[in-house]
């Protein structure tokens, strides 16, 4: 089942977040219990080559491959799909114009202007290459996540949601908290911005779109799900290693005779 179909069916999907541009590390992450792996080119160290190679171990582990592109890199959104990603997260989508340019890169005509060339994606994602099926299904099987993480984006939310080819919102609560406090704080648990985050989720659902968010504190995930969010990102390799290592050591040290 595609990521889009699972989210449209209302499933909650947890994605790992990868910033280390190494296929073996991605393979290790993909083999954990996460449903998906997102390769981060914005703040993570992923680049075109690591994405081209990194999608493969994710698909090999039968997980969904997602890419976050750098700000404004809509060319890379098309390339990520060509490499076999199912979804692309575009940061700082602050206007209907940003959304239109992102959607154009993500969708084949007549919905968008995506150019043909799934040289790697098609053989990776289809058992038997079927060009017709790829062309017919790609626009519905791929997800364009527009990141809502500024005041401008909040003000333009309805216009962004109106853009055909924008399938989903993805909230960045870190940047959103900076915008919310006018540059005063980076604090993803600010209570007074929660109603705005809830409004974004509800509006997206009302517009028939999908919803995603980064849960910096994993314990807030249930609250985000109650607000309507279904695609939830957690941590990165640094946190997975630190938590795992510290847990193992704590258990080992705790077992020593005093
Ligand atoms: C943010 O919190 O601003 C993000 O972009 C999450 O990745
Ligand atoms: Mg951000």
mmCIF file of C-alpha atoms and ligand atoms in Angstrom:
data_model
loop_
_atom_site.group_PDB
_atom_site.id
_atom_site.type_symbol
_atom_site.label_atom_id
_atom_site.label_comp_id
_atom_site.label_asym_id
_atom_site.label_seq_id
_atom_site.Cartn_x
_atom_site.Cartn_y
_atom_site.Cartn_z
ATOM 1 C CA UNK A 1 0.000 0.000 0.000
ATOM 2 C CA UNK A 2 1.313 3.469 -0.811
ATOM 3 C CA UNK A 3 2.010 6.060 1.872
ATOM 4 C CA UNK A 4 -0.695 8.249 0.306
ATOM 5 C CA UNK A 5 -3.276 5.435 0.504
ATOM 6 C CA UNK A 6 -2.385 4.649 4.125
ATOM 7 C CA UNK A 7 -2.670 8.292 5.158
ATOM 8 C CA UNK A 8 -5.894 8.744 3.189
ATOM 9 C CA UNK A 9 -7.274 5.721 5.085
ATOM 10 C CA UNK A 10 -6.584 7.629 8.321
ATOM 11 C CA UNK A 11 -3.609 5.575 9.508
ATOM 12 C CA UNK A 12 -1.033 7.225 11.780
ATOM 13 C CA UNK A 13 2.427 6.883 10.247
ATOM 14 C CA UNK A 14 5.667 7.514 12.101
ATOM 15 C CA UNK A 15 8.674 8.516 10.036
ATOM 16 C CA UNK A 16 12.306 8.334 11.064
ATOM 17 C CA UNK A 17 14.379 11.389 10.176
ATOM 18 C CA UNK A 18 17.759 10.860 8.597
ATOM 19 C CA UNK A 19 20.538 13.437 8.346
ATOM 20 C CA UNK A 20 23.563 11.181 7.861
ATOM 21 C CA UNK A 21 24.277 10.786 4.137
ATOM 22 C CA UNK A 22 25.269 7.146 4.281
ATOM 23 C CA UNK A 23 23.347 4.197 2.804
ATOM 24 C CA UNK A 24 24.344 1.742 5.531
ATOM 25 C CA UNK A 25 23.145 4.104 8.256
ATOM 26 C CA UNK A 26 19.876 4.582 6.347
ATOM 27 C CA UNK A 27 19.543 0.794 6.024
ATOM 28 C CA UNK A 28 19.948 0.448 9.811
ATOM 29 C CA UNK A 29 17.341 3.131 10.481
ATOM 30 C CA UNK A 30 14.934 1.632 7.923
ATOM 31 C CA UNK A 31 15.103 -1.742 9.709
ATOM 32 C CA UNK A 32 13.743 -0.278 12.968
ATOM 33 C CA UNK A 33 9.985 -0.169 13.645
ATOM 34 C CA UNK A 34 9.421 3.152 11.831
ATOM 35 C CA UNK A 35 6.920 3.064 8.937
ATOM 36 C CA UNK A 36 8.919 5.492 6.796
ATOM 37 C CA UNK A 37 12.305 7.207 6.563
ATOM 38 C CA UNK A 38 12.663 10.869 5.619
ATOM 39 C CA UNK A 39 16.015 11.945 4.170
ATOM 40 C CA UNK A 40 16.626 15.547 5.188
ATOM 41 C CA UNK A 41 18.438 17.761 2.671
ATOM 42 C CA UNK A 42 17.488 21.011 4.429
ATOM 43 C CA UNK A 43 19.203 20.718 7.812
ATOM 44 C CA UNK A 44 20.488 17.158 7.536
ATOM 45 C CA UNK A 45 23.610 16.441 5.483
ATOM 46 C CA UNK A 46 21.817 14.632 2.642
ATOM 47 C CA UNK A 47 22.644 15.638 -0.925
ATOM 48 C CA UNK A 48 21.571 14.469 -4.377
ATOM 49 C CA UNK A 49 23.923 11.499 -4.419
ATOM 50 C CA UNK A 50 22.970 10.282 -0.916
ATOM 51 C CA UNK A 51 19.279 10.581 -1.814
ATOM 52 C CA UNK A 52 19.777 8.691 -5.105
ATOM 53 C CA UNK A 53 21.501 5.888 -3.156
ATOM 54 C CA UNK A 54 19.574 6.240 0.116
ATOM 55 C CA UNK A 55 16.096 5.525 -1.271
ATOM 56 C CA UNK A 56 17.165 1.968 -2.126
ATOM 57 C CA UNK A 57 17.765 0.596 1.420
ATOM 58 C CA UNK A 58 14.483 2.202 2.534
ATOM 59 C CA UNK A 59 12.563 0.410 -0.224
ATOM 60 C CA UNK A 60 14.582 -2.740 0.544
ATOM 61 C CA UNK A 61 13.222 -2.662 4.096
ATOM 62 C CA UNK A 62 9.701 -2.192 2.649
ATOM 63 C CA UNK A 63 9.344 1.260 4.185
ATOM 64 C CA UNK A 64 8.142 4.520 2.626
ATOM 65 C CA UNK A 65 10.878 6.812 1.319
ATOM 66 C CA UNK A 66 10.373 10.552 1.853
ATOM 67 C CA UNK A 67 12.732 13.445 1.105
ATOM 68 C CA UNK A 68 12.814 16.936 2.583
ATOM 69 C CA UNK A 69 14.385 19.249 0.019
ATOM 70 C CA UNK A 70 16.225 22.515 0.836
ATOM 71 C CA UNK A 71 14.270 25.794 0.681
ATOM 72 C CA UNK A 72 13.142 26.585 -2.873
ATOM 73 C CA UNK A 73 14.777 23.491 -4.420
ATOM 74 C CA UNK A 74 11.747 22.407 -6.407
ATOM 75 C CA UNK A 75 14.028 20.881 -9.079
ATOM 76 C CA UNK A 76 15.192 18.491 -6.355
ATOM 77 C CA UNK A 77 11.571 17.630 -5.523
ATOM 78 C CA UNK A 78 11.154 16.152 -9.025
ATOM 79 C CA UNK A 79 14.499 14.380 -8.763
ATOM 80 C CA UNK A 80 13.600 12.854 -5.384
ATOM 81 C CA UNK A 81 10.475 11.362 -6.993
ATOM 82 C CA UNK A 82 12.558 10.187 -9.956
ATOM 83 C CA UNK A 83 14.840 8.367 -7.492
ATOM 84 C CA UNK A 84 11.796 6.561 -6.020
ATOM 85 C CA UNK A 85 10.656 8.736 -3.102
ATOM 86 C CA UNK A 86 6.900 8.635 -2.503
ATOM 87 C CA UNK A 87 6.639 12.018 -0.846
ATOM 88 C CA UNK A 88 8.523 15.300 -0.705
ATOM 89 C CA UNK A 89 8.446 17.829 2.116
ATOM 90 C CA UNK A 90 9.189 21.399 0.971
ATOM 91 C CA UNK A 91 10.190 23.844 3.727
ATOM 92 C CA UNK A 92 9.047 27.463 4.026
ATOM 93 C CA UNK A 93 6.052 27.370 1.697
ATOM 94 C CA UNK A 94 4.866 30.865 2.560
ATOM 95 C CA UNK A 95 2.544 31.808 -0.284
ATOM 96 C CA UNK A 96 0.256 30.397 -2.962
ATOM 97 C CA UNK A 97 3.020 31.170 -5.446
ATOM 98 C CA UNK A 98 5.552 29.030 -3.517
ATOM 99 C CA UNK A 99 2.904 26.290 -3.366
ATOM 100 C CA UNK A 100 2.217 26.497 -7.121
ATOM 101 C CA UNK A 101 5.908 26.176 -7.970
ATOM 102 C CA UNK A 102 6.285 23.208 -5.630
ATOM 103 C CA UNK A 103 3.160 21.491 -7.009
ATOM 104 C CA UNK A 104 4.342 22.086 -10.598
ATOM 105 C CA UNK A 105 7.567 20.162 -9.867
ATOM 106 C CA UNK A 106 5.704 17.325 -8.139
ATOM 107 C CA UNK A 107 2.890 16.557 -10.610
ATOM 108 C CA UNK A 108 2.814 15.427 -14.229
ATOM 109 C CA UNK A 109 0.640 17.430 -16.702
ATOM 110 C CA UNK A 110 -2.034 18.572 -16.773
ATOM 111 C CA UNK A 111 -1.878 19.081 -12.982
ATOM 112 C CA UNK A 112 1.754 20.245 -12.993
ATOM 113 C CA UNK A 113 4.900 20.446 -15.094
ATOM 114 C CA UNK A 114 6.893 17.459 -13.831
ATOM 115 C CA UNK A 115 9.194 16.263 -16.572
ATOM 116 C CA UNK A 116 9.265 12.585 -17.530
ATOM 117 C CA UNK A 117 12.268 10.467 -16.481
ATOM 118 C CA UNK A 118 11.778 7.997 -13.585
ATOM 119 C CA UNK A 119 14.990 6.205 -14.592
ATOM 120 C CA UNK A 120 15.607 4.866 -11.080
ATOM 121 C CA UNK A 121 12.222 5.247 -9.389
ATOM 122 C CA UNK A 122 10.225 3.097 -11.787
ATOM 123 C CA UNK A 123 12.399 -0.040 -11.676
ATOM 124 C CA UNK A 124 12.804 0.388 -7.920
ATOM 125 C CA UNK A 125 9.078 0.725 -7.231
ATOM 126 C CA UNK A 126 7.485 -1.493 -9.896
ATOM 127 C CA UNK A 127 8.002 -5.255 -10.248
ATOM 128 C CA UNK A 128 7.370 -5.046 -13.989
ATOM 129 C CA UNK A 129 8.113 -1.664 -15.590
ATOM 130 C CA UNK A 130 4.808 -0.165 -16.705
ATOM 131 C CA UNK A 131 5.185 3.356 -18.086
ATOM 132 C CA UNK A 132 1.456 3.866 -18.543
ATOM 133 C CA UNK A 133 0.646 2.908 -14.953
ATOM 134 C CA UNK A 134 3.462 5.129 -13.657
ATOM 135 C CA UNK A 135 2.139 8.115 -15.592
ATOM 136 C CA UNK A 136 -1.473 7.368 -14.653
ATOM 137 C CA UNK A 137 -0.883 6.811 -10.928
ATOM 138 C CA UNK A 138 2.036 9.060 -9.988
ATOM 139 C CA UNK A 139 0.013 12.202 -9.340
ATOM 140 C CA UNK A 140 -2.217 10.431 -6.816
ATOM 141 C CA UNK A 141 0.462 8.112 -5.399
ATOM 142 C CA UNK A 142 2.922 10.898 -4.515
ATOM 143 C CA UNK A 143 2.485 13.380 -1.680
ATOM 144 C CA UNK A 144 3.559 17.005 -1.803
ATOM 145 C CA UNK A 145 3.880 18.219 1.801
ATOM 146 C CA UNK A 146 3.940 22.033 2.008
ATOM 147 C CA UNK A 147 5.698 23.105 5.209
ATOM 148 C CA UNK A 148 3.743 25.623 7.235
ATOM 149 C CA UNK A 149 6.206 27.203 9.648
ATOM 150 C CA UNK A 150 5.898 30.997 9.461
ATOM 151 C CA UNK A 151 3.305 33.703 10.113
ATOM 152 C CA UNK A 152 3.118 34.392 6.344
ATOM 153 C CA UNK A 153 2.284 30.737 5.745
ATOM 154 C CA UNK A 154 -0.400 30.833 8.435
ATOM 155 C CA UNK A 155 -1.916 33.951 6.846
ATOM 156 C CA UNK A 156 -1.792 32.353 3.372
ATOM 157 C CA UNK A 157 -2.940 28.911 4.561
ATOM 158 C CA UNK A 158 -6.271 28.852 2.717
ATOM 159 C CA UNK A 159 -4.638 29.992 -0.531
ATOM 160 C CA UNK A 160 -1.890 27.373 -0.148
ATOM 161 C CA UNK A 161 -4.494 24.665 0.508
ATOM 162 C CA UNK A 162 -6.408 25.779 -2.591
ATOM 163 C CA UNK A 163 -3.481 24.967 -4.878
ATOM 164 C CA UNK A 164 -4.197 21.803 -6.880
ATOM 165 C CA UNK A 165 -1.242 19.467 -6.520
ATOM 166 C CA UNK A 166 -0.578 20.374 -2.883
ATOM 167 C CA UNK A 167 -1.598 17.181 -1.114
ATOM 168 C CA UNK A 168 -0.664 17.933 2.469
ATOM 169 C CA UNK A 169 0.690 20.316 5.067
ATOM 170 C CA UNK A 170 3.675 19.557 7.279
ATOM 171 C CA UNK A 171 4.142 21.779 10.317
ATOM 172 C CA UNK A 172 7.650 22.704 11.464
ATOM 173 C CA UNK A 173 7.051 23.640 15.112
ATOM 174 C CA UNK A 174 10.633 24.862 15.638
ATOM 175 C CA UNK A 175 10.520 27.590 13.009
ATOM 176 C CA UNK A 176 6.870 28.183 13.838
ATOM 177 C CA UNK A 177 7.785 28.948 17.472
ATOM 178 C CA UNK A 178 10.451 31.437 16.331
ATOM 179 C CA UNK A 179 7.891 33.148 14.089
ATOM 180 C CA UNK A 180 5.212 32.997 16.802
ATOM 181 C CA UNK A 181 7.454 34.777 19.328
ATOM 182 C CA UNK A 182 8.892 37.212 16.800
ATOM 183 C CA UNK A 183 12.357 35.707 17.084
ATOM 184 C CA UNK A 184 12.369 35.566 20.859
ATOM 185 C CA UNK A 185 12.149 31.803 21.462
ATOM 186 C CA UNK A 186 12.800 28.416 19.945
ATOM 187 C CA UNK A 187 10.358 26.303 21.930
ATOM 188 C CA UNK A 188 8.222 23.665 20.228
ATOM 189 C CA UNK A 189 6.043 23.147 23.317
ATOM 190 C CA UNK A 190 4.796 26.733 23.647
ATOM 191 C CA UNK A 191 1.254 26.304 24.882
ATOM 192 C CA UNK A 192 -0.058 29.517 23.341
ATOM 193 C CA UNK A 193 0.813 28.417 19.780
ATOM 194 C CA UNK A 194 -1.015 25.057 20.099
ATOM 195 C CA UNK A 195 -4.406 26.467 18.977
ATOM 196 C CA UNK A 196 -2.748 27.761 15.779
ATOM 197 C CA UNK A 197 -1.145 24.348 15.162
ATOM 198 C CA UNK A 198 -4.522 22.710 15.714
ATOM 199 C CA UNK A 199 -6.160 25.185 13.308
ATOM 200 C CA UNK A 200 -3.630 24.323 10.584
ATOM 201 C CA UNK A 201 -4.384 20.598 10.954
ATOM 202 C CA UNK A 202 -8.151 21.066 10.987
ATOM 203 C CA UNK A 203 -8.178 23.455 8.002
ATOM 204 C CA UNK A 204 -6.042 21.043 5.998
ATOM 205 C CA UNK A 205 -8.410 18.168 6.777
ATOM 206 C CA UNK A 206 -11.457 20.308 5.924
ATOM 207 C CA UNK A 207 -9.804 21.073 2.565
ATOM 208 C CA UNK A 208 -9.409 17.336 1.960
ATOM 209 C CA UNK A 209 -5.629 17.404 2.448
ATOM 210 C CA UNK A 210 -3.284 15.224 4.503
ATOM 211 C CA UNK A 211 -1.412 16.365 7.594
ATOM 212 C CA UNK A 212 2.084 15.949 8.998
ATOM 213 C CA UNK A 213 4.173 17.448 11.777
ATOM 214 C CA UNK A 214 7.548 17.056 13.474
ATOM 215 C CA UNK A 215 7.119 15.901 17.084
ATOM 216 C CA UNK A 216 10.246 17.188 18.817
ATOM 217 C CA UNK A 217 8.939 15.727 22.081
ATOM 218 C CA UNK A 218 7.680 12.231 21.160
ATOM 219 C CA UNK A 219 5.216 12.348 24.065
ATOM 220 C CA UNK A 220 3.270 15.111 22.295
ATOM 221 C CA UNK A 221 2.421 12.764 19.391
ATOM 222 C CA UNK A 222 -0.963 11.726 20.850
ATOM 223 C CA UNK A 223 -1.958 15.363 21.193
ATOM 224 C CA UNK A 224 -0.987 16.033 17.576
ATOM 225 C CA UNK A 225 -3.013 12.998 16.451
ATOM 226 C CA UNK A 226 -6.016 14.392 18.379
ATOM 227 C CA UNK A 227 -5.525 17.634 16.398
ATOM 228 C CA UNK A 228 -5.792 15.643 13.154
ATOM 229 C CA UNK A 229 -2.121 15.061 12.303
ATOM 230 C CA UNK A 230 -1.324 11.628 10.864
ATOM 231 C CA UNK A 231 2.260 11.735 9.508
ATOM 232 C CA UNK A 232 4.579 12.247 12.455
ATOM 233 C CA UNK A 233 8.358 12.657 12.366
ATOM 234 C CA UNK A 234 10.538 11.766 15.358
ATOM 235 C CA UNK A 235 14.198 12.431 16.198
ATOM 236 C CA UNK A 236 17.167 11.703 13.942
ATOM 237 C CA UNK A 237 20.151 9.328 14.000
ATOM 238 C CA UNK A 238 21.839 11.392 16.711
ATOM 239 C CA UNK A 239 18.895 10.986 19.073
ATOM 240 C CA UNK A 240 18.382 7.297 18.169
ATOM 241 C CA UNK A 241 22.040 6.543 18.957
ATOM 242 C CA UNK A 242 22.198 8.640 22.116
ATOM 243 C CA UNK A 243 18.932 7.220 23.520
ATOM 244 C CA UNK A 244 19.847 3.643 22.630
ATOM 245 C CA UNK A 245 23.413 3.870 23.929
ATOM 246 C CA UNK A 246 22.416 5.612 27.150
ATOM 247 C CA UNK A 247 19.604 3.109 27.761
ATOM 248 C CA UNK A 248 21.944 0.120 27.248
ATOM 249 C CA UNK A 249 24.627 1.602 29.472
ATOM 250 C CA UNK A 250 22.114 2.558 32.138
ATOM 251 C CA UNK A 251 20.768 -0.978 32.218
ATOM 252 C CA UNK A 252 24.271 -2.478 32.304
ATOM 253 C CA UNK A 253 25.464 -0.135 35.058
ATOM 254 C CA UNK A 254 22.230 -0.669 36.980
ATOM 255 C CA UNK A 255 22.906 -4.417 37.020
ATOM 256 C CA UNK A 256 26.338 -4.029 38.699
ATOM 257 C CA UNK A 257 26.582 -5.019 42.343
ATOM 258 C CA UNK A 258 26.934 -1.870 44.441
HETATM 259 C C1 LIG B 1 10.863 22.865 12.243
HETATM 260 O O1 LIG B 1 10.467 22.466 13.353
HETATM 261 O O2 LIG B 1 10.995 24.051 11.934
HETATM 262 C C2 LIG B 1 11.179 21.879 11.240
HETATM 263 O O3 LIG B 1 11.501 22.236 10.132
HETATM 264 C C3 LIG B 1 11.090 20.430 11.615
HETATM 265 O O4 LIG B 1 11.918 19.671 10.865
HETATM 266 MG MG1 LIG B 2 11.757 24.322 9.901
#
